mmCIF file of C-alpha atoms and ligand atoms in Angstrom:
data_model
loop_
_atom_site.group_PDB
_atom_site.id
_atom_site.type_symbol
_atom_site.label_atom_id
_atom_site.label_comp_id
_atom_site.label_asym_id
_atom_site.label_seq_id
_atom_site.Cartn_x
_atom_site.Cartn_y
_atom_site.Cartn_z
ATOM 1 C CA UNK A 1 0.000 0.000 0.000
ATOM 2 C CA UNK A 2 1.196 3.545 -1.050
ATOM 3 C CA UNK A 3 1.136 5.859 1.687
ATOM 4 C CA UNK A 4 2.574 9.723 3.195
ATOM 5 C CA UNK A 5 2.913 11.211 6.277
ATOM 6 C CA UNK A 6 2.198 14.869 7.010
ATOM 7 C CA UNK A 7 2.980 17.139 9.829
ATOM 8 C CA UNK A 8 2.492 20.412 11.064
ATOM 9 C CA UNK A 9 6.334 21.278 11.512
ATOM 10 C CA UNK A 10 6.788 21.380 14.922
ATOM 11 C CA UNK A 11 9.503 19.138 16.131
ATOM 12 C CA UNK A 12 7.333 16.620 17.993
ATOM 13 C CA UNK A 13 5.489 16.173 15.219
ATOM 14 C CA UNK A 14 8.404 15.593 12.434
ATOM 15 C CA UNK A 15 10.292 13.539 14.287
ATOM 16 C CA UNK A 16 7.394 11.026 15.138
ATOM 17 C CA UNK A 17 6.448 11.479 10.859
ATOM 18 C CA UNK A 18 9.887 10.134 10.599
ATOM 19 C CA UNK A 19 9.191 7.036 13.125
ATOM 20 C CA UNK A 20 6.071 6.185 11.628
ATOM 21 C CA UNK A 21 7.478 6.410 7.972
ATOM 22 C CA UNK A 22 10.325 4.040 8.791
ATOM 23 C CA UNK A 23 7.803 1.825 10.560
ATOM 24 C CA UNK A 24 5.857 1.514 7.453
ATOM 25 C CA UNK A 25 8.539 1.204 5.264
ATOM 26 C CA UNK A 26 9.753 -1.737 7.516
ATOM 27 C CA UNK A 27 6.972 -2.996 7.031
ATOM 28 C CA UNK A 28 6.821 -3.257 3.384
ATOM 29 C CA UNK A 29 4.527 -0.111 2.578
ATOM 30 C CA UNK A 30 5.873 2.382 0.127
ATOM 31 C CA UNK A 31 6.137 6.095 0.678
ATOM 32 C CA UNK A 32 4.151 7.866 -1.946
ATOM 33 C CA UNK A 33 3.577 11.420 -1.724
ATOM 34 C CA UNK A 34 2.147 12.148 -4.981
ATOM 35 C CA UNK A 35 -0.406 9.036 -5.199
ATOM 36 C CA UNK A 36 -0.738 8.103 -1.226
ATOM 37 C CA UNK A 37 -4.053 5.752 -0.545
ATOM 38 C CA UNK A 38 -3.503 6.626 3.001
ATOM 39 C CA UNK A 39 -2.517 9.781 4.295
ATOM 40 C CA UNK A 40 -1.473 9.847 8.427
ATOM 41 C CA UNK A 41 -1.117 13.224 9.508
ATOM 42 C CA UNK A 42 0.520 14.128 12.669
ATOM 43 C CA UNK A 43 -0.065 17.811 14.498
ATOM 44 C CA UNK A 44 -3.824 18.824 15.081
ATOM 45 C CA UNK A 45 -6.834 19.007 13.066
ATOM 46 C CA UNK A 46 -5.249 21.999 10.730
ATOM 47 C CA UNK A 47 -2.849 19.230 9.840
ATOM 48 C CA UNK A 48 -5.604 16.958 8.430
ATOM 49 C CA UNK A 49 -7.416 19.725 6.934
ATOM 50 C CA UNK A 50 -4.221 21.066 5.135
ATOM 51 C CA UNK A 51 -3.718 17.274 3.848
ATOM 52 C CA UNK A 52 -7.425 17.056 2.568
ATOM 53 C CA UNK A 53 -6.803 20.291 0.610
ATOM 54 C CA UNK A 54 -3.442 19.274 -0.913
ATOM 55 C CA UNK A 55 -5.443 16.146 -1.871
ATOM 56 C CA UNK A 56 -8.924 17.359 -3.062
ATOM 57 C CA UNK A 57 -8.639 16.387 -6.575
ATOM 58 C CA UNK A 58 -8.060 12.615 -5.687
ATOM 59 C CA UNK A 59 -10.776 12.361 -2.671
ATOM 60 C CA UNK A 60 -11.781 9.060 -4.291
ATOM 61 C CA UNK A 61 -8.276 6.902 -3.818
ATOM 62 C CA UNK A 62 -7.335 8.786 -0.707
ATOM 63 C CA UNK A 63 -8.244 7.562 2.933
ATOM 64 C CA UNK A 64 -7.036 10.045 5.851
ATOM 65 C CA UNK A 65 -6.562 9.436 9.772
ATOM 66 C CA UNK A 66 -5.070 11.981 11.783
ATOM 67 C CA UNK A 67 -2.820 11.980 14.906
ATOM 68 C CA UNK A 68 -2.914 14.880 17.410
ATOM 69 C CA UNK A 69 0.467 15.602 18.984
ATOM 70 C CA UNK A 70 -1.471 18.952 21.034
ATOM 71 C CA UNK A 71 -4.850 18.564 22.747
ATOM 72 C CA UNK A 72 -7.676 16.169 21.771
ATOM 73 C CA UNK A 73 -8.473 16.967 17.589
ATOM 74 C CA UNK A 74 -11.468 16.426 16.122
ATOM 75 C CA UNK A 75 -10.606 14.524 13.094
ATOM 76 C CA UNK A 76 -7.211 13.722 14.740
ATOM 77 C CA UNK A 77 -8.163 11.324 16.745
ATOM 78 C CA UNK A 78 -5.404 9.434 17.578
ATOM 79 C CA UNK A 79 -3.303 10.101 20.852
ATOM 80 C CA UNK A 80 0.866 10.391 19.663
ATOM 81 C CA UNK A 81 1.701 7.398 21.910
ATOM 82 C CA UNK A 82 -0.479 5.121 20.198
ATOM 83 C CA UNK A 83 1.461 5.668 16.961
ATOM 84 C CA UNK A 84 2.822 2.195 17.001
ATOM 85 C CA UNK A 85 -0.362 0.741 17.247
ATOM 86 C CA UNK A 86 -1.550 2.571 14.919
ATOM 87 C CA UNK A 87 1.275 1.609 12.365
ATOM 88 C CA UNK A 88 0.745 -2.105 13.192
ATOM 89 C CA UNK A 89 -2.775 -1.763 11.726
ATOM 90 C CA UNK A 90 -2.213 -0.098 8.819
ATOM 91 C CA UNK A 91 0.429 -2.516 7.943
ATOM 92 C CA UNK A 92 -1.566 -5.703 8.911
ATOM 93 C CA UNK A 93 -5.360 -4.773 8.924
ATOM 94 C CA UNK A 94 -7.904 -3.945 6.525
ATOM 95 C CA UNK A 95 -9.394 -0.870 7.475
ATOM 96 C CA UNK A 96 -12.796 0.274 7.285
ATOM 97 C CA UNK A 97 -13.719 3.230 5.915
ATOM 98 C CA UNK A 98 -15.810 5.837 6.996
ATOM 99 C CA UNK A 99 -16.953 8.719 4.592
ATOM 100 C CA UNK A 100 -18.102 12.025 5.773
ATOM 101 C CA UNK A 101 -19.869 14.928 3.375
ATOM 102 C CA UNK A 102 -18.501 18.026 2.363
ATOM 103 C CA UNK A 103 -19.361 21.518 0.902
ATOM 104 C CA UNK A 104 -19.191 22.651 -2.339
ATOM 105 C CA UNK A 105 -18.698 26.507 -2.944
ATOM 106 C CA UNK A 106 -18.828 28.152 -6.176
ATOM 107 C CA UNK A 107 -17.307 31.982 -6.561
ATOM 108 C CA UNK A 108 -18.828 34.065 -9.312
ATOM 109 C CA UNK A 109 -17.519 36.921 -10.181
ATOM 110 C CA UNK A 110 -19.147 40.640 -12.297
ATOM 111 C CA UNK A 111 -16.277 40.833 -14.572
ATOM 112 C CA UNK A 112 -15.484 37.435 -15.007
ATOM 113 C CA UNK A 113 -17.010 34.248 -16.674
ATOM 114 C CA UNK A 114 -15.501 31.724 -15.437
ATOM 115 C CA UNK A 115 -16.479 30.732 -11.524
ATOM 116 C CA UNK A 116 -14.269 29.196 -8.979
ATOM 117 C CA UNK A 117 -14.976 25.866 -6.903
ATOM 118 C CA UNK A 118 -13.726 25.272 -3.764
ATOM 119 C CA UNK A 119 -14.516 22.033 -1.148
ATOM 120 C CA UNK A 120 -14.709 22.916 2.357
ATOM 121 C CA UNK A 121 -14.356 19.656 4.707
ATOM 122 C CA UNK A 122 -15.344 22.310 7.726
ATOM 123 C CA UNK A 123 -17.027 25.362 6.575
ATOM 124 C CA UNK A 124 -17.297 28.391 3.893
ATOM 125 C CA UNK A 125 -17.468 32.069 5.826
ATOM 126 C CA UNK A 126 -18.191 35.128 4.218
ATOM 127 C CA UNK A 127 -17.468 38.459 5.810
ATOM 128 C CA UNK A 128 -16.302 41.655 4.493
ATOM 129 C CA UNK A 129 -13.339 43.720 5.321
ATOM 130 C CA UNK A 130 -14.868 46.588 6.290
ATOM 131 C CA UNK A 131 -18.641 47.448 7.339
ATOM 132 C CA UNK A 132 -21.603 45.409 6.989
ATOM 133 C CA UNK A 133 -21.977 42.389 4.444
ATOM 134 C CA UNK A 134 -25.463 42.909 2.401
ATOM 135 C CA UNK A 135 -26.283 39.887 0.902
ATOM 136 C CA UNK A 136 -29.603 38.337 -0.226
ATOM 137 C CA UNK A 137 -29.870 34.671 0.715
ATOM 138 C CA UNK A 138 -31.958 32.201 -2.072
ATOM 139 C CA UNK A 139 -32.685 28.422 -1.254
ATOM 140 C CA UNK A 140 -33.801 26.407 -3.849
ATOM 141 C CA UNK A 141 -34.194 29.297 -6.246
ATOM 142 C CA UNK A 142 -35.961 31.904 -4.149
ATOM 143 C CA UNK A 143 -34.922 34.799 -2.067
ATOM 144 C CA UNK A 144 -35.639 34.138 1.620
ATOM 145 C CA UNK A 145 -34.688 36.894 2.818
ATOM 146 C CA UNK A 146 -31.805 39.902 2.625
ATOM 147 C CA UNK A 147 -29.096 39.560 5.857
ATOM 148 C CA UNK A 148 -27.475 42.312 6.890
ATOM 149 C CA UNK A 149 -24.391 41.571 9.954
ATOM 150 C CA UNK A 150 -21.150 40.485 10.382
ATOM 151 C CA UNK A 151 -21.134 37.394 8.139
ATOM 152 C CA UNK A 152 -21.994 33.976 7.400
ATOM 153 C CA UNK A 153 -20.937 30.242 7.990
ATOM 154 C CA UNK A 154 -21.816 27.525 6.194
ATOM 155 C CA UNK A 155 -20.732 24.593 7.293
ATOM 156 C CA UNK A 156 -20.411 20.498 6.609
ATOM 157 C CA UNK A 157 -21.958 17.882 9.531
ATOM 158 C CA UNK A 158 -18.430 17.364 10.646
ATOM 159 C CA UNK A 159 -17.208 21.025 10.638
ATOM 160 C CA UNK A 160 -20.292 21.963 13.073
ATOM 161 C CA UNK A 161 -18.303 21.125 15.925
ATOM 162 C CA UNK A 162 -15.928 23.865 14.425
ATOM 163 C CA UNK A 163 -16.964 27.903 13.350
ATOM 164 C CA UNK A 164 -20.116 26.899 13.077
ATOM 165 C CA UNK A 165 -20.470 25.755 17.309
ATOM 166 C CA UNK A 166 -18.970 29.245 18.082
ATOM 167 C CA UNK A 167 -21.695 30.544 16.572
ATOM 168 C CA UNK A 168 -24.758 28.954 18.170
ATOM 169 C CA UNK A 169 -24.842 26.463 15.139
ATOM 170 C CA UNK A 170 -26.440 22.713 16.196
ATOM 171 C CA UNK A 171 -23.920 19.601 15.841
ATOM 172 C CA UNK A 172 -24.900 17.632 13.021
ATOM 173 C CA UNK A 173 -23.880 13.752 12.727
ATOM 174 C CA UNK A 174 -21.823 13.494 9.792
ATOM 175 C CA UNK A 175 -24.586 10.666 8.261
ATOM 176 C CA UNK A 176 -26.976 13.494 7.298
ATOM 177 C CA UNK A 177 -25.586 14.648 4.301
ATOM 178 C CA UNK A 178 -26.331 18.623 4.814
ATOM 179 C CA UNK A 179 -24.999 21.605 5.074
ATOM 180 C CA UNK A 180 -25.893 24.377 7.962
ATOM 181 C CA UNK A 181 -26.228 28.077 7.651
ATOM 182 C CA UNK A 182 -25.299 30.201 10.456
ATOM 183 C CA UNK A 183 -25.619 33.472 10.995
ATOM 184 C CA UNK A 184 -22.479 36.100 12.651
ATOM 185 C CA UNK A 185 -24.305 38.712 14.423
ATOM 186 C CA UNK A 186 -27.205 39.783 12.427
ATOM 187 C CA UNK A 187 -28.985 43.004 12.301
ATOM 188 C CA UNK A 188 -32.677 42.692 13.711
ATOM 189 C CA UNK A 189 -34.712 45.610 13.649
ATOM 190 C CA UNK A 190 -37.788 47.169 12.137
ATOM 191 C CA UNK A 191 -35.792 47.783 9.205
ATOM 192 C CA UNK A 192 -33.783 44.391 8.715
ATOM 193 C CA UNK A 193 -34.955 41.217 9.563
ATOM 194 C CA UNK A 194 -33.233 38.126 9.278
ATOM 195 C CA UNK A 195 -34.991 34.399 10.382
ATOM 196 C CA UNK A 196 -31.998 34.429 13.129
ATOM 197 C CA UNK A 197 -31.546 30.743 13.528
ATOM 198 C CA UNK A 198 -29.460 28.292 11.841
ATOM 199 C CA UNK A 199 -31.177 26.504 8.899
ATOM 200 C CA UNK A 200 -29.953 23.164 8.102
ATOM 201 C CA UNK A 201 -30.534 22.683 4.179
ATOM 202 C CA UNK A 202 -30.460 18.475 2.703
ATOM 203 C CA UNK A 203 -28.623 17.526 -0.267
ATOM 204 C CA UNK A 204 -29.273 19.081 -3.328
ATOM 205 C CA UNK A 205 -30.851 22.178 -2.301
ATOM 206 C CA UNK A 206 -28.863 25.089 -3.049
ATOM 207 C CA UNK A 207 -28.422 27.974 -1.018
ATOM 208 C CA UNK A 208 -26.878 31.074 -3.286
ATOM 209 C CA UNK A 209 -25.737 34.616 -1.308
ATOM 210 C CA UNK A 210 -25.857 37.554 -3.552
ATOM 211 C CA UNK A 211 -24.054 40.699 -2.215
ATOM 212 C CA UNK A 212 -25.637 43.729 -2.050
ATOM 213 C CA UNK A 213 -23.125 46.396 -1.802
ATOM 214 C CA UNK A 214 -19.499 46.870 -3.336
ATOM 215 C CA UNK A 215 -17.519 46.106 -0.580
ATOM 216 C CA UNK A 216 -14.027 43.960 0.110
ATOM 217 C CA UNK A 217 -14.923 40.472 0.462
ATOM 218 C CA UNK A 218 -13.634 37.681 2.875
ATOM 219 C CA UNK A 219 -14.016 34.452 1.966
ATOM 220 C CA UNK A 220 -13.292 31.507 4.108
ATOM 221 C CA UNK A 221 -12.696 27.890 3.416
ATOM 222 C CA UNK A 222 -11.474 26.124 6.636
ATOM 223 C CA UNK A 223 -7.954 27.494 6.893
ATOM 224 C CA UNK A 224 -7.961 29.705 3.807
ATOM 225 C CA UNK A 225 -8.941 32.786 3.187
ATOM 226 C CA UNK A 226 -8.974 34.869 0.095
ATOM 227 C CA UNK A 227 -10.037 38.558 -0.302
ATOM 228 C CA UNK A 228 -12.786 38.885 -3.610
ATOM 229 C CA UNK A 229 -13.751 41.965 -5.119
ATOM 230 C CA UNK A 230 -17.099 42.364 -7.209
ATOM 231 C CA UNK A 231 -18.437 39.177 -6.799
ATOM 232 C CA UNK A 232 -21.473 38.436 -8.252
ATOM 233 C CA UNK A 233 -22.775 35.100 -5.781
ATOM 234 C CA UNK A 234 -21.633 32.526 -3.412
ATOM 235 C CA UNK A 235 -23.443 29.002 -4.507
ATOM 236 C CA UNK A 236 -23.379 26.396 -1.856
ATOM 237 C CA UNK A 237 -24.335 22.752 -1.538
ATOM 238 C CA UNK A 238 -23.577 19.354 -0.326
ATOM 239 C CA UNK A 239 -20.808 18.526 -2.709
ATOM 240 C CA UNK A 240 -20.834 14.877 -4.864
ATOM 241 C CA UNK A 241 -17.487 13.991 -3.595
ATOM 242 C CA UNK A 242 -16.602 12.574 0.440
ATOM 243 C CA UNK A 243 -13.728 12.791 2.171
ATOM 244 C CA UNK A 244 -12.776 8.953 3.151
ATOM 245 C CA UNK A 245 -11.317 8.542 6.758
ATOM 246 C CA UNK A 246 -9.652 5.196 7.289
ATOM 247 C CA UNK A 247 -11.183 3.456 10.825
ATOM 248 C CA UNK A 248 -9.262 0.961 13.125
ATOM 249 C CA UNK A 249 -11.314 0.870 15.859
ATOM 250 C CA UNK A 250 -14.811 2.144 16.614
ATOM 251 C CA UNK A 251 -14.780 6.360 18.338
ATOM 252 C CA UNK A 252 -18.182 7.093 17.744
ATOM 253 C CA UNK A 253 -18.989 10.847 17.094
ATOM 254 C CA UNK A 254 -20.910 11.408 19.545
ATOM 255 C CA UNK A 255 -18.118 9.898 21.799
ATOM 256 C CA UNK A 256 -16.025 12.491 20.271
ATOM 257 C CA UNK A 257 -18.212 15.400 20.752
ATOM 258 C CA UNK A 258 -18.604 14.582 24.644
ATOM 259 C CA UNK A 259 -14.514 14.158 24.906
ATOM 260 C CA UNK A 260 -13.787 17.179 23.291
ATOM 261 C CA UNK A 261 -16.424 19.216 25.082
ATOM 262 C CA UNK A 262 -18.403 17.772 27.685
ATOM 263 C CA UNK A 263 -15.591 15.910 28.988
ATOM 264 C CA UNK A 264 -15.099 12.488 30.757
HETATM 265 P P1 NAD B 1 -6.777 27.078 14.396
HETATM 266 O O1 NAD B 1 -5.379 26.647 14.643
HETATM 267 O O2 NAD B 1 -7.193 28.480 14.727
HETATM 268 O O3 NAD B 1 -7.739 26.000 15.115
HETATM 269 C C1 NAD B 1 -8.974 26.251 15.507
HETATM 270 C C2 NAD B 1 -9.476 25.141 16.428
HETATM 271 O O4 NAD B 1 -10.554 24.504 15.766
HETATM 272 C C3 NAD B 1 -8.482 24.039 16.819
HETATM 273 O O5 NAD B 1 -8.594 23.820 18.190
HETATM 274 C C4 NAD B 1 -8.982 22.820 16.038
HETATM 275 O O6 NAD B 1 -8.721 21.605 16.721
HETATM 276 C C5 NAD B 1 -10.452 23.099 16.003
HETATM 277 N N1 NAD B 1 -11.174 22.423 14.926
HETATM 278 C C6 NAD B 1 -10.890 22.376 13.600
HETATM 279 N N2 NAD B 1 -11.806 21.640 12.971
HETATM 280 C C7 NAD B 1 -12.693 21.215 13.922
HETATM 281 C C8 NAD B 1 -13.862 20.440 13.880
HETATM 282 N N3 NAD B 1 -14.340 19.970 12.734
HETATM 283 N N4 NAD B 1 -14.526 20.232 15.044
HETATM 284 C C9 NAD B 1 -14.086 20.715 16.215
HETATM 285 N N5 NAD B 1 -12.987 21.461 16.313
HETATM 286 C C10 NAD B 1 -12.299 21.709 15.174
HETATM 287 O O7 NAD B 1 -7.110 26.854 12.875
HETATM 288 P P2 NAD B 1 -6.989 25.547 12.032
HETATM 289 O O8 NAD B 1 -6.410 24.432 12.855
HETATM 290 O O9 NAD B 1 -6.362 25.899 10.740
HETATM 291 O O10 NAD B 1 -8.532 25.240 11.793
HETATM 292 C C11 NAD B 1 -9.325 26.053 10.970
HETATM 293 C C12 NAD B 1 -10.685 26.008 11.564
HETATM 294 O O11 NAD B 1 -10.742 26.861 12.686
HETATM 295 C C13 NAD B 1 -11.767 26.524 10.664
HETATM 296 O O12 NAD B 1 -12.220 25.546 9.777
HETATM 297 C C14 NAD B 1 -12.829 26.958 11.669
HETATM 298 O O13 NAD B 1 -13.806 25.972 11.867
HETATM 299 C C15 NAD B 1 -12.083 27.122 12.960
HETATM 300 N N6 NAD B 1 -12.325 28.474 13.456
HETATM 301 C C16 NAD B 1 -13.096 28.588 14.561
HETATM 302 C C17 NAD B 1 -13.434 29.851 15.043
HETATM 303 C C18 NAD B 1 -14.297 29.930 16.261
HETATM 304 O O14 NAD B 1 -14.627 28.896 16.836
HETATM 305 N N7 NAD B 1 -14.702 31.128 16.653
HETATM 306 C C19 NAD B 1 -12.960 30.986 14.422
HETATM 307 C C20 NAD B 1 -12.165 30.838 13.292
HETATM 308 C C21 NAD B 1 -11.868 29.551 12.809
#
C-alpha cells in the first residue's frame, strides 16, 4: 500500500512522521507522496485539513486518519503514543472506511465568466473587510430573505463542531448529508430582519448569497482565506465527492463530541 505522512512542523510532530514512515517502510509499505491511498497526519486538526486540501482532486483513492500531537483533535483522533499501534494496523489490517460529506462553494464573479470551486471539509465564511456584508440569501431558487451583519458560515456535519459551534450552530452527525447556515451577528430591527436561527438545508438544495453592496470580500474555506472583489454570488451545496477517513477501531462521534467538550 502507497502511503505519506504529514505534519504540522513542529519538532514533535516531524520527528514522530519520521518514526512512523520508517515503521511503514519496515513494514513493506511504500512512501508515496504524490499518489498516497492513506494519508497519516501528525499535528492537530489543521494538519488533516491542510492534507485534505493538498489532496482534493483525488478524494476518491485517498483515505485520511489523523494523529494529534497537542490537545484532543477532532478529526485527529489518535493520541501520539499510540502511533505504534496505529502503524501495526495499517500494515496488517484492513481498514474500514468511513466517509463524511462536504461543501461545495462556487465563486462568481461581475467581470469574469468563469467561476471558482472550492470544497470545504469544515465550513465556507463570508465576511467583508470593512462594514456590513449585504447579501440576499436564495434556497432552492428563491430569495428568503436579505441579511445584513457580520457574516456567514456555512458549514459540513463534521465542521459543526468547528466555526459553526462558536456561533450557536447545532452539531450535526456526519450521516446526514447537509450543510448548515449560520448566521455572525445579524442586524434585527424594524428595518432588517433576518430568520436568526441556523437553517440546516439536505442535499441538493442550493443555497446562493448575492451581495448587495461593493464592498471587500472575505471568503473563508477552513484554513484559507482569500479577499474577492465584485463578486457576483456565493453558490453552496452538499458537494458529490466525500472525504474517506480510514477506521481501526470504533470512536463514535458522539463519543467524540462529549470528549472534546463535555468531557469524561
Ligand atoms: P486554528 O489553529 O485556529 O484552530 C482552531 C481550532 O478549531 C483548533 O482547536 C482545532 O482543533 C479546532 N477544529 C478544527 N476543525 C474542527 C472540527 N471539525 N470540530 C471541532 N474542532 C475543530 O485553525 P486551524 O487548525 O487551521 O482550523 C481552521 C478552523 O478553525 C476553521 O475551519 C474553523 O472551523 C475554525 N475556526 C473557529 C473559530 C471559532 O470557533 N470562533 C474561528 C475561526 C476559525
Amino acid at each position: 500500500m502507497r502511503f505519506t505522512v504529514t505534519s504540522r512542523g513542529d519538532e514533535t510532530s516531524n520527528t514522530l512522521k519520521k518514526t512512523i514512515t520508517n515503521y511503514l517502510t519496515d513494514f513493506g509499505l511504500t512512501e508515496n507522496e504524490k499518489e498516497p491511498e492513506i494519508v497519516i497526519t501528525v499535528g492537530g486538526d489543521g494538519t488533516l485539513l491542510q492534507a485534505f486540501h493538498h489532496y482534493h482532486e483525488r478524494l476518491d483513492d485517498t483515505c485520511f486518519v489523523g494523529i494529534h500531537t497537542g490537545h484532543l483533535g477532532f478529526y485527529a483522533d489518535w493520541k501520539a503514543s499510540e502511533a505504534e499501534k496505529l502503524v501495526i494496523h495499517i500494515a496488517k489490517t484492513p481498514f474500514q472506511v468511513v466517509e463524511y460529506p462536504l461543501l461545495e462553494v462556487v465563486v462568481r464573479h461581475h467581470n469574469e465568466k468563469k467561476s471558482h470551486r472550492h470544497l470545504a471539509m469544515n465550513e465556507c465564511t463570508i465576511k467583508t473587510l470593512e462594514g456590513s456584508l449585504v447579501c440576499n440569501v436564495d434556497i432552492k431558487g428563491e430569495k428568503f430573505e436579505t441579511f445584513r451583519g457580520d457574516g456567514l458560515c456555512i458549514s459540513t456535519p463534521s465542521g459543526s463542531t468547528a466555526y459553526n459551534k462558536a456561533l450557536g450552530g447545532a452539531i450535526l452527525h456526519p450521516s446526514l448529508a447537509s450543510m448548515q447556515i449560520s448566521e455572525m451577528a445579524s442586524i434585527n430591527n424594524r428595518v432588517y430582519r433576518t430568520v436568526g436561527s441556523p437553517l440546516i438545508l439536505p442535499q441538493h438544495h442550493t443555497c446562493l448569497l448575492k451581495p448587495l453592496n461593493e464592498v471587500d470580500m472575505q471568503i473563508t474555506i477552513d484554513h484559507t482565506s482569500m479577499v474577492g472583489q465584485h463578486i457576483k454570488s456565493i453558490q453552496c451545496r452538499v458537494a458529490e465527492e466525500k472525504v474517506r477517513f480510514a477506521r481501526f477501531r470504533p470512536f463514535p462521534f458522539w463519543k467524540r463530541v462529549k470528549e472534546s467538550f463535555v468531557g469524561e
